[in-house]
mmCIF file of C-alpha atoms and ligand atoms in Angstrom:
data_model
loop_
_atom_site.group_PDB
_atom_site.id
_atom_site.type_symbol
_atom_site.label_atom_id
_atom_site.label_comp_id
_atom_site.label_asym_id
_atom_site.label_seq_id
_atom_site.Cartn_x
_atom_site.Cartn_y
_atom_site.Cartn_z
ATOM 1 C CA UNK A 1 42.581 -26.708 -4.168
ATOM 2 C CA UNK A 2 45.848 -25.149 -5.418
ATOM 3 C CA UNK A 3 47.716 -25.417 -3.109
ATOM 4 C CA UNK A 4 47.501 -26.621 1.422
ATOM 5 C CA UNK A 5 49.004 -25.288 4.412
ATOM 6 C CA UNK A 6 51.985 -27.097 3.413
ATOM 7 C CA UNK A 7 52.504 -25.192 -0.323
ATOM 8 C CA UNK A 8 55.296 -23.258 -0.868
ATOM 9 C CA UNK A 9 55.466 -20.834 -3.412
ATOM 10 C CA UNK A 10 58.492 -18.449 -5.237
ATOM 11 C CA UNK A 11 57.511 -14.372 -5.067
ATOM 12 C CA UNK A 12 60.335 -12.234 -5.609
ATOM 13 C CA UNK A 13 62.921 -13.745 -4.414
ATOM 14 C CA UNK A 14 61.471 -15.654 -1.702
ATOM 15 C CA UNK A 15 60.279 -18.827 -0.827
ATOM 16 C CA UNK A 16 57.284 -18.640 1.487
ATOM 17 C CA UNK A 17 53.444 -20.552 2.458
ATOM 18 C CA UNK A 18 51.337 -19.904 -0.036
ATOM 19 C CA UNK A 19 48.867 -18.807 2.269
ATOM 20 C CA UNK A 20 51.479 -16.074 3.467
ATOM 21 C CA UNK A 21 51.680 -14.696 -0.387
ATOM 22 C CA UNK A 22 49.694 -11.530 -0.805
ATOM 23 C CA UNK A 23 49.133 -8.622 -3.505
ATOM 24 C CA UNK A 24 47.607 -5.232 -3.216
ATOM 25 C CA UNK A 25 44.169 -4.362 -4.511
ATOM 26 C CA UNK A 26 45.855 -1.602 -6.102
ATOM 27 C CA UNK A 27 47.914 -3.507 -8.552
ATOM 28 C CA UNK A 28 47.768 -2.567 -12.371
ATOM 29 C CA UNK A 29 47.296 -6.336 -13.379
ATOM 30 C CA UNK A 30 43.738 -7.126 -11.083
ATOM 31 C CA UNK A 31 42.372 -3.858 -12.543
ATOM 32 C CA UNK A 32 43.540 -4.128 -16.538
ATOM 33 C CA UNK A 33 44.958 -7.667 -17.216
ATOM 34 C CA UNK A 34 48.205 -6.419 -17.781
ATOM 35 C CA UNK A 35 49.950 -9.500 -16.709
ATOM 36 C CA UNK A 36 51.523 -12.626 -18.457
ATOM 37 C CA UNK A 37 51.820 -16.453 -17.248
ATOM 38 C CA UNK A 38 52.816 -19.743 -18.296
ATOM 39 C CA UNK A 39 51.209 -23.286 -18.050
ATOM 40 C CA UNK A 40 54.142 -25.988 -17.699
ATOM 41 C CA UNK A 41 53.888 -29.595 -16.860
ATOM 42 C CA UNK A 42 56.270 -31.638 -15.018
ATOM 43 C CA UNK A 43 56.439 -35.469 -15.249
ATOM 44 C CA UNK A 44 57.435 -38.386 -12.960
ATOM 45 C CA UNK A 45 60.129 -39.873 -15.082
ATOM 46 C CA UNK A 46 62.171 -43.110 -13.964
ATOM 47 C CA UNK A 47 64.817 -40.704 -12.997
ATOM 48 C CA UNK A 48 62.753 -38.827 -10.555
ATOM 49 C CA UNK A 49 61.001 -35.810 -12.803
ATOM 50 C CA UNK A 50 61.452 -33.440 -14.938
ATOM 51 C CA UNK A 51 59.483 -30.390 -16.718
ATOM 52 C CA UNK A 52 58.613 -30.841 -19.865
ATOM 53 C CA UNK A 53 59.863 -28.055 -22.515
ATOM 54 C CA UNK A 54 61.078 -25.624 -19.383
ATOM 55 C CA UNK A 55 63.270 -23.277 -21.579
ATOM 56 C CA UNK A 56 60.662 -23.044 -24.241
ATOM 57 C CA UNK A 57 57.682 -21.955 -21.834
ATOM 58 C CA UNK A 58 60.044 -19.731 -19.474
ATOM 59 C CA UNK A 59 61.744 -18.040 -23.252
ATOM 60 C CA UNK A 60 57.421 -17.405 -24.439
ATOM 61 C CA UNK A 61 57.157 -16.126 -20.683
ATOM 62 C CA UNK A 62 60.132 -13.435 -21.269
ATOM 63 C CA UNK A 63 58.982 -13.022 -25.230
ATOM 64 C CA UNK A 64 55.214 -11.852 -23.397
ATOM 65 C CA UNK A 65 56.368 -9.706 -20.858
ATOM 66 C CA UNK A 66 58.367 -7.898 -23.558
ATOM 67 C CA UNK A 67 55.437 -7.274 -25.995
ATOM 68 C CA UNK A 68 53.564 -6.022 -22.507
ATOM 69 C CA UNK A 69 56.893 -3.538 -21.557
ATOM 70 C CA UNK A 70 57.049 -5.630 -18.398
ATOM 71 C CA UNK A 71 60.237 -5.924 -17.372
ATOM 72 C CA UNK A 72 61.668 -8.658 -16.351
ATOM 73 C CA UNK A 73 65.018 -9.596 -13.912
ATOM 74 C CA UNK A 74 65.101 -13.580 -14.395
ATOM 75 C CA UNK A 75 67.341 -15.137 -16.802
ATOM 76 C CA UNK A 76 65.297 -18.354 -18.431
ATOM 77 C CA UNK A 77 67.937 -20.187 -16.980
ATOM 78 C CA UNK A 78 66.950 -19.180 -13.245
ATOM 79 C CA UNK A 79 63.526 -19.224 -13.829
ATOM 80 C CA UNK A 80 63.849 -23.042 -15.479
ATOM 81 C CA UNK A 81 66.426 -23.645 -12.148
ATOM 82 C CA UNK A 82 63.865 -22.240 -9.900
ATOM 83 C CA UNK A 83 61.168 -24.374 -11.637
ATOM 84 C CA UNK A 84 62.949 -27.452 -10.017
ATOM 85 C CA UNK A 85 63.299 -26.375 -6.435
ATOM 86 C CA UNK A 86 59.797 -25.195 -6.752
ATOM 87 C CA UNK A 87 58.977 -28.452 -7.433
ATOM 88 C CA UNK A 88 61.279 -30.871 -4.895
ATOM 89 C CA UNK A 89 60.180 -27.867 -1.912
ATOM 90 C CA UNK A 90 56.749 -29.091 -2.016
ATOM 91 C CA UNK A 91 57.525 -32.677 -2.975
ATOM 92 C CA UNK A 92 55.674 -32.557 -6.344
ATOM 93 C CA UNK A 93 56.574 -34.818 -9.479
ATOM 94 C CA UNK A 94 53.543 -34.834 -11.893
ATOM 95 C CA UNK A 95 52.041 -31.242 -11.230
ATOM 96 C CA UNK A 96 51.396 -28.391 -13.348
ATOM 97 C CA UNK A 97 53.315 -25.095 -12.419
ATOM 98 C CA UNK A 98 51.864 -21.387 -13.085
ATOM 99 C CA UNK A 99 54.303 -18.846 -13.235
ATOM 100 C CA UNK A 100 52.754 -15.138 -13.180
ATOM 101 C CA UNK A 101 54.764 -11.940 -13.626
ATOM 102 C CA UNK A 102 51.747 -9.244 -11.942
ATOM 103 C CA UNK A 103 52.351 -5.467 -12.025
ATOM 104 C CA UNK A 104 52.427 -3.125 -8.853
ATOM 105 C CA UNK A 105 49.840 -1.058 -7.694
ATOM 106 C CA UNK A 106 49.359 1.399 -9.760
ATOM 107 C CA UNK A 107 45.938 3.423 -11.871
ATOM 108 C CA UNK A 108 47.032 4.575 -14.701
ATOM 109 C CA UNK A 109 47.489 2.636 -18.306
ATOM 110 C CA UNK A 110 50.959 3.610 -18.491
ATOM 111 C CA UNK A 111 54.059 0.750 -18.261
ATOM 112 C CA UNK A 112 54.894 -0.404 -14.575
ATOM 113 C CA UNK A 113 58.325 0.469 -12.955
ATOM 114 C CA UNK A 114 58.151 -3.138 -11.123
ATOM 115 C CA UNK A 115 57.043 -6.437 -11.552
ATOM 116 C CA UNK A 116 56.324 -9.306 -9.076
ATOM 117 C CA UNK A 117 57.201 -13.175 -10.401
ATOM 118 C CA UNK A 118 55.427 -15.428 -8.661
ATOM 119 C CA UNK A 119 55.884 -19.171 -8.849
ATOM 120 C CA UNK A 120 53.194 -21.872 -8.053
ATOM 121 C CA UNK A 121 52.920 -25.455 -8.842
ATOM 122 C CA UNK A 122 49.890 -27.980 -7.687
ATOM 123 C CA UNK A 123 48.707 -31.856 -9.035
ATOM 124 C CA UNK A 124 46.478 -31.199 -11.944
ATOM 125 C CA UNK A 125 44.183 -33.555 -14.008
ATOM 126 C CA UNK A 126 44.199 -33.488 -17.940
ATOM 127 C CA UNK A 127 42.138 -30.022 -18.264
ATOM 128 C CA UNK A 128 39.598 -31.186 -20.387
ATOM 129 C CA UNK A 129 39.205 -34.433 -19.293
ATOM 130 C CA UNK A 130 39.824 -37.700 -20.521
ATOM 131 C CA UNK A 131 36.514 -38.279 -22.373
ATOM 132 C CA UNK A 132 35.918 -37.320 -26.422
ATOM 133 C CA UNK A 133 34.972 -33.683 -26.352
ATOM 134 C CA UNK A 134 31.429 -32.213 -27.784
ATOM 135 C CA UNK A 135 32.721 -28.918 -29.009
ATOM 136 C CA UNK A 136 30.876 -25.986 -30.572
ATOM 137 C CA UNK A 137 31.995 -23.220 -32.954
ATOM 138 C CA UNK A 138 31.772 -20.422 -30.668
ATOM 139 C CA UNK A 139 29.936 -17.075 -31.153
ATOM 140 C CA UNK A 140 33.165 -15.217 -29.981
ATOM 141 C CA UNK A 141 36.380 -14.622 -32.214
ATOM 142 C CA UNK A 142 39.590 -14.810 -30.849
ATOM 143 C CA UNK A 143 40.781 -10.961 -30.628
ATOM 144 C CA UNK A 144 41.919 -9.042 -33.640
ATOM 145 C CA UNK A 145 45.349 -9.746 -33.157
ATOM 146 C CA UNK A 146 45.784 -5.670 -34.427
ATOM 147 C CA UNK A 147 44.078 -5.073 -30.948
ATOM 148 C CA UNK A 148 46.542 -7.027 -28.976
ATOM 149 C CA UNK A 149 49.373 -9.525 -28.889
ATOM 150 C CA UNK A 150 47.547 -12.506 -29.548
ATOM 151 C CA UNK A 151 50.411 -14.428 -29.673
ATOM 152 C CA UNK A 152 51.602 -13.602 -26.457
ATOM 153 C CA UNK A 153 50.346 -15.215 -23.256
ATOM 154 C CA UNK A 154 48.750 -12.456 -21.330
ATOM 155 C CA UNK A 155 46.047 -12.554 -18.545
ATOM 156 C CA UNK A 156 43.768 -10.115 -20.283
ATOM 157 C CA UNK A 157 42.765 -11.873 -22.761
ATOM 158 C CA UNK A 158 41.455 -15.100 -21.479
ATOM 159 C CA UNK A 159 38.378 -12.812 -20.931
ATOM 160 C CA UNK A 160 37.746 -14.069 -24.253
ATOM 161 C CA UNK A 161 38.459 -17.998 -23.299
ATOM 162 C CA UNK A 162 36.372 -17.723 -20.480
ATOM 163 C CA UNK A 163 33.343 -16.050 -22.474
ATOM 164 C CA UNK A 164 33.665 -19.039 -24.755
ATOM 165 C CA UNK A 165 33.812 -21.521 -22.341
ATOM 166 C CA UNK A 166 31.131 -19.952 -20.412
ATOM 167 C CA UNK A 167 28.736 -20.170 -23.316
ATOM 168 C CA UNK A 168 29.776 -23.622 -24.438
ATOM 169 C CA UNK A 169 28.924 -24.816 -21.336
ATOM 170 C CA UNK A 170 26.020 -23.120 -21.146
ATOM 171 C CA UNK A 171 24.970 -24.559 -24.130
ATOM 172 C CA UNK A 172 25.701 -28.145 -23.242
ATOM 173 C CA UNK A 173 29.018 -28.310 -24.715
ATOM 174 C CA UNK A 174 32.597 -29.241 -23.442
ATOM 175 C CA UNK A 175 34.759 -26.907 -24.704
ATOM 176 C CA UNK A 176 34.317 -24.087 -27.126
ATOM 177 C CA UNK A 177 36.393 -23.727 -30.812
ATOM 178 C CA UNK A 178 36.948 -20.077 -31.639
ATOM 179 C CA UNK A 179 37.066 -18.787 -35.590
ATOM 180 C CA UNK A 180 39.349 -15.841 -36.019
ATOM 181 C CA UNK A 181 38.207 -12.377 -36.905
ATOM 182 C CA UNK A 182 37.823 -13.361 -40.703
ATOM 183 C CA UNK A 183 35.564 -16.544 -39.261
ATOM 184 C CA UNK A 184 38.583 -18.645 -40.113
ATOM 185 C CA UNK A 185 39.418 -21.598 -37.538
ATOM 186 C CA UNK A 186 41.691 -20.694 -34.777
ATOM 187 C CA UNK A 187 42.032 -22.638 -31.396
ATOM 188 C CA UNK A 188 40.294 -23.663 -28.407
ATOM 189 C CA UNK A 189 40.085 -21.374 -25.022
ATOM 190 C CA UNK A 190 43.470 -22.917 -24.262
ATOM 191 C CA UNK A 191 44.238 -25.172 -26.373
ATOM 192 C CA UNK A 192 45.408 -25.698 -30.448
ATOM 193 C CA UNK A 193 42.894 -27.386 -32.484
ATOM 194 C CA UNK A 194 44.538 -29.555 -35.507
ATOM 195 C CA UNK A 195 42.246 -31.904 -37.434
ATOM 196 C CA UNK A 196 42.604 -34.958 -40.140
ATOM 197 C CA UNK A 197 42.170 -35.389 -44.114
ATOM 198 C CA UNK A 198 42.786 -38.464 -45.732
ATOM 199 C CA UNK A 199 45.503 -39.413 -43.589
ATOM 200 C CA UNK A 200 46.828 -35.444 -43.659
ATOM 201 C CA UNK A 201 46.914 -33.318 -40.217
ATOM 202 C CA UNK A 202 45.604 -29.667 -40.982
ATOM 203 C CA UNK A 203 46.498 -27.173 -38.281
ATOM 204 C CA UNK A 204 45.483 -23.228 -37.930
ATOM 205 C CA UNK A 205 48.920 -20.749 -39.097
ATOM 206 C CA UNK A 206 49.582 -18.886 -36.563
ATOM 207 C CA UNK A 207 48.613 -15.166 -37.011
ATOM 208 C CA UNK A 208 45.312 -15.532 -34.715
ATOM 209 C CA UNK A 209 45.899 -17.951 -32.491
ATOM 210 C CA UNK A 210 49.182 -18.585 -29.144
ATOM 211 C CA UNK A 211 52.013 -20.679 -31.030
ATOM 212 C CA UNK A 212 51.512 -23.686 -28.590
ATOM 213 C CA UNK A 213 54.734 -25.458 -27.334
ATOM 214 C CA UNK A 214 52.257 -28.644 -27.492
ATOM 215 C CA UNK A 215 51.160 -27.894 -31.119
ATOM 216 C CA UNK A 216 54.944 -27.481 -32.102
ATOM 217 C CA UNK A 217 55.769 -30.999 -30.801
ATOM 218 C CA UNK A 218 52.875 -32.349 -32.263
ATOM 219 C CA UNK A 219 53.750 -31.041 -35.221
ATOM 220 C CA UNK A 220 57.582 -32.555 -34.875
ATOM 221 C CA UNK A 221 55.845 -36.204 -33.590
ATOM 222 C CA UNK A 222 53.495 -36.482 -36.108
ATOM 223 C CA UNK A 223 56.717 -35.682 -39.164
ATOM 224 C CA UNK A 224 58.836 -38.108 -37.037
ATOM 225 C CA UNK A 225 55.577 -40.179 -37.525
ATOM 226 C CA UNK A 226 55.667 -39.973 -41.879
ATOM 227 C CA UNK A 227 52.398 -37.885 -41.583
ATOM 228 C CA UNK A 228 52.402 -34.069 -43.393
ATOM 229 C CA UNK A 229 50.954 -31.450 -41.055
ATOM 230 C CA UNK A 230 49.729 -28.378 -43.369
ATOM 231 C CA UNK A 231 49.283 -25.151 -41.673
ATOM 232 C CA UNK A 232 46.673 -22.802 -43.174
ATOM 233 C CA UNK A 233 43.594 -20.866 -42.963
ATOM 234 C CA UNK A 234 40.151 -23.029 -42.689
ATOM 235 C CA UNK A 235 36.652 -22.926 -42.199
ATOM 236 C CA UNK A 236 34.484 -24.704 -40.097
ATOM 237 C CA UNK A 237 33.089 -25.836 -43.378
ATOM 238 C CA UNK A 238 35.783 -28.041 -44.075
ATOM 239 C CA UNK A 239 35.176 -30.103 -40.869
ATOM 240 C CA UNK A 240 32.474 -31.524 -42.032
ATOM 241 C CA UNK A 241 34.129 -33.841 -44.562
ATOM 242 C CA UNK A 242 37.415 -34.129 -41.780
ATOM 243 C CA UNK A 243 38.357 -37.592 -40.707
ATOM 244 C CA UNK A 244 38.681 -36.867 -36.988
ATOM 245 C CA UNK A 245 39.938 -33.598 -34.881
ATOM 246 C CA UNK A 246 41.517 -33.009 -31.481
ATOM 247 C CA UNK A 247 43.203 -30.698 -29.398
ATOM 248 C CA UNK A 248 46.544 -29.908 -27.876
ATOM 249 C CA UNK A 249 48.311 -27.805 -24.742
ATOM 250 C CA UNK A 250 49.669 -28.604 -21.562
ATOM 251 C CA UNK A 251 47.129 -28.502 -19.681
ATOM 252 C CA UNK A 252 44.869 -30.874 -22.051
ATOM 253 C CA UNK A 253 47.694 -32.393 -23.938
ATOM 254 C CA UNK A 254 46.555 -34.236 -26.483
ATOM 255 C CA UNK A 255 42.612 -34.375 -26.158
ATOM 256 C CA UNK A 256 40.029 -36.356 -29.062
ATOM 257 C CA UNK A 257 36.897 -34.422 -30.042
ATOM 258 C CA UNK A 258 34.066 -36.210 -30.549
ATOM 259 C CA UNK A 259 31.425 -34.098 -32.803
ATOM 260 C CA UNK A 260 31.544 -29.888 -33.559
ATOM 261 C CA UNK A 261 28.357 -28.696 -33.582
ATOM 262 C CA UNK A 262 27.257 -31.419 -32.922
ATOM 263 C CA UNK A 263 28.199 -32.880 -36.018
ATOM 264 C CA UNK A 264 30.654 -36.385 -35.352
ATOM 265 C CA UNK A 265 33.408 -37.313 -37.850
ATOM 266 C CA UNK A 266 34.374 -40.458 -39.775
ATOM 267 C CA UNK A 267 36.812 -42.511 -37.945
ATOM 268 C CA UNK A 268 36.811 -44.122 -34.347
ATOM 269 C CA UNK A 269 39.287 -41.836 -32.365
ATOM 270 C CA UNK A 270 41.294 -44.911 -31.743
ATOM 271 C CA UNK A 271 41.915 -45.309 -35.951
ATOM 272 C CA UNK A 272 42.608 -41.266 -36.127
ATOM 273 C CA UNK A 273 46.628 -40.023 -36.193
ATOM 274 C CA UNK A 274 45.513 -37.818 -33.349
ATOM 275 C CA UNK A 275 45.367 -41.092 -31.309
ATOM 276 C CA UNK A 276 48.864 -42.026 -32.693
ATOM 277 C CA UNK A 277 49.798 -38.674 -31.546
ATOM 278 C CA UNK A 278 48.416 -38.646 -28.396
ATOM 279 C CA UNK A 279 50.080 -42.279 -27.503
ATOM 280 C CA UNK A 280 53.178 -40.803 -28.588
ATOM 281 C CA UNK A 281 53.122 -37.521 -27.129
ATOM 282 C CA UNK A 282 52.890 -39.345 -23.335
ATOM 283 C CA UNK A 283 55.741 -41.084 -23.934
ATOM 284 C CA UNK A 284 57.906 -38.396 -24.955
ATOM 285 C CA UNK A 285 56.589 -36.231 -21.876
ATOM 286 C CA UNK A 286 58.242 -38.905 -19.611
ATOM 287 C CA UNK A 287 61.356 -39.540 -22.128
ATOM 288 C CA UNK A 288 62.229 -36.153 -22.923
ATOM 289 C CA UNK A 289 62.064 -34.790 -19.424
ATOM 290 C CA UNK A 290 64.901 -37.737 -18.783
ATOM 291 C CA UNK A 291 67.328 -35.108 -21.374
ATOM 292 C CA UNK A 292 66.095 -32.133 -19.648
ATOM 293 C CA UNK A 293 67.222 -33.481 -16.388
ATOM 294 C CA UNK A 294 70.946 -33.975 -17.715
ATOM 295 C CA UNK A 295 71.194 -30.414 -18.981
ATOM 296 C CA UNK A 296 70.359 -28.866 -15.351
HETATM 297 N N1 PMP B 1 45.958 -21.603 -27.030
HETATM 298 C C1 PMP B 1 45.623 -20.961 -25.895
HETATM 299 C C2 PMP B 1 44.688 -19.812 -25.981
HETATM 300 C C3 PMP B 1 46.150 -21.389 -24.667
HETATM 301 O O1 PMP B 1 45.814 -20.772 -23.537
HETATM 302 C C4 PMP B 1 47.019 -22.503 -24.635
HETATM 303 C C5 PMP B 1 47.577 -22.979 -23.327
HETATM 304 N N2 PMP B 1 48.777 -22.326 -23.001
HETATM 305 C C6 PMP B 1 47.341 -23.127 -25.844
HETATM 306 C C7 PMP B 1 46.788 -22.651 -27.027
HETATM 307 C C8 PMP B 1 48.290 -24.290 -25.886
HETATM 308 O O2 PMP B 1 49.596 -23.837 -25.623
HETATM 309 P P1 PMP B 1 50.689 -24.803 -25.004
HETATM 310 O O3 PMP B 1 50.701 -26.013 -25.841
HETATM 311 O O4 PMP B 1 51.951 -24.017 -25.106
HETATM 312 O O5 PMP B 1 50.278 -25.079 -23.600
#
């Protein structure tokens, strides 16, 4: 569950049981999806814990509400400070924290006066598991990004993820890998998808797809690493000469995928960068957070 008796939760302003926190029926957000989150992790660090990339999800959090004219009264510098007593109230260290800015009740499909910011944080497993993924190219495009900020996180459209994952499932898959509008590759439901070329990470531009905090230090690790990263526009096509794939985001960090359409690829995860990467990226989770903790 998300969270006990015991959970405490931040909504506006307070700190209450999350079984206490309630919303109208009548809010904006449960009837459109106008509404934007964030997914952060926190680590257990030597030093106690600390939340990985804080300022970077809370400053995508304010950069979505904008694009959504919701308005917003935290600083990223609360919200980040907040983040921490969210976490030592209910005595968490690894956890995964969900803040959601909702919009009051109201019918119509015009901007809200007021927002609500809620803030909730529970122990969550790797998302997708620990296992090699079965993906398939899914039937559904990520949205026109003409129709909607794509690049902002909002509620509304993980419609679209959940359609995906719904029929990968369905289907027998794990996860789902969505082509953009022009059948290019994108990303996952919620995660980036990067894969490997002769010893060359190739990664989705961003255009279609959310500009993952977990992609970008992927993309820094594996540079910091002597490997190029190119970011373009690709078609499922070219996976089927690709060395190995995976995925990346918070939730799942770094996650190995087995076979796309059923189709596997040519080196052992364990001999693929993405390996490298993923080695890397759980030591810097539990190093970094070590800095972050100095600068509050
Ligand atoms: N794409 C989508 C659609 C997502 O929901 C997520 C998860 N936030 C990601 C990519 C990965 O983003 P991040 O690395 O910032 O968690």
């Amino acid at each position: 569950m998300y969270y006990s008796d015991e959970s405490v939760v931040f909504l506006n302003g307070e700190w209450m049981n999350a079984k206490d926190a309630t919303t109208s029926l009548y809010a904006q957000t449960l009837h459109y999806g106008n509404a934007v989150f964030e997914g952060i992790r926190s680590y257990a660090t030597e030093y106690g814990f600390s939340v990985f990339k804080a300022k970077e999800h809370y400053e995508r959090l304010m950069y979505s509400a904008e694009k959504m004219h919701i308005k917003m009264d935290y600083s990223v510098e609360s919200l980040v400070q907040l983040t921490y007593q969210l976490l030592e109230k209910n005595n968490l260290k690894d956890a995964y924290i969900r803040p959601l800015v909702y919009l009051d009740p109201n019918m119509s499909l015009l901007p809200v006066e007021n927002s609500n910011v809620f803030l909730s944080a529970w122990k969550w497993d790797r998302y997708l598991g620990n296992k090699l993924l079965n993906v398939m190219i899914s039937t559904y495009q990520r949205p026109n990004p003409k129709s909607c900020h794509v690049e902002a996180k909002v509620s509304g459209h993980y419609t679209n993820s959940i359609l995906a994952t719904t029929e990968a499932k369905q289907k027998g898959f794990d996860e789902a890998l969505l082509l953009d509008m022009n059948g290019f590759l994108a990303e996952g439901s919620g995660a980036n998808f990067f894969y490997e070329k002769d010893e060359v990470l190739y990664t989705p531009a961003l255009g279609n797809i959310l500009p993952g905090i977990t992609r970008a230090t992927i993309m820094d690790l594996a540079g910091s690493m002597g490997y190029k990263v190119v970011e373009g526009r690709y078609k499922p096509e070219d996976l089927l000469t690709a060395d190995a794939a995976f995925f990346t985001g918070t939730a799942a960090e770094v996650v190995g995928i087995a076979t796309v359409n059923n189709a596997s690829f040519r080196l052992n995860w364990e001999d693929s960068i993405g390996f490298q990467l993923s080695m890397a990226y759980q030591q810097l989770v539990v190093e970094k957070s070590y800095h972050n903790l100095l600068m509050i």
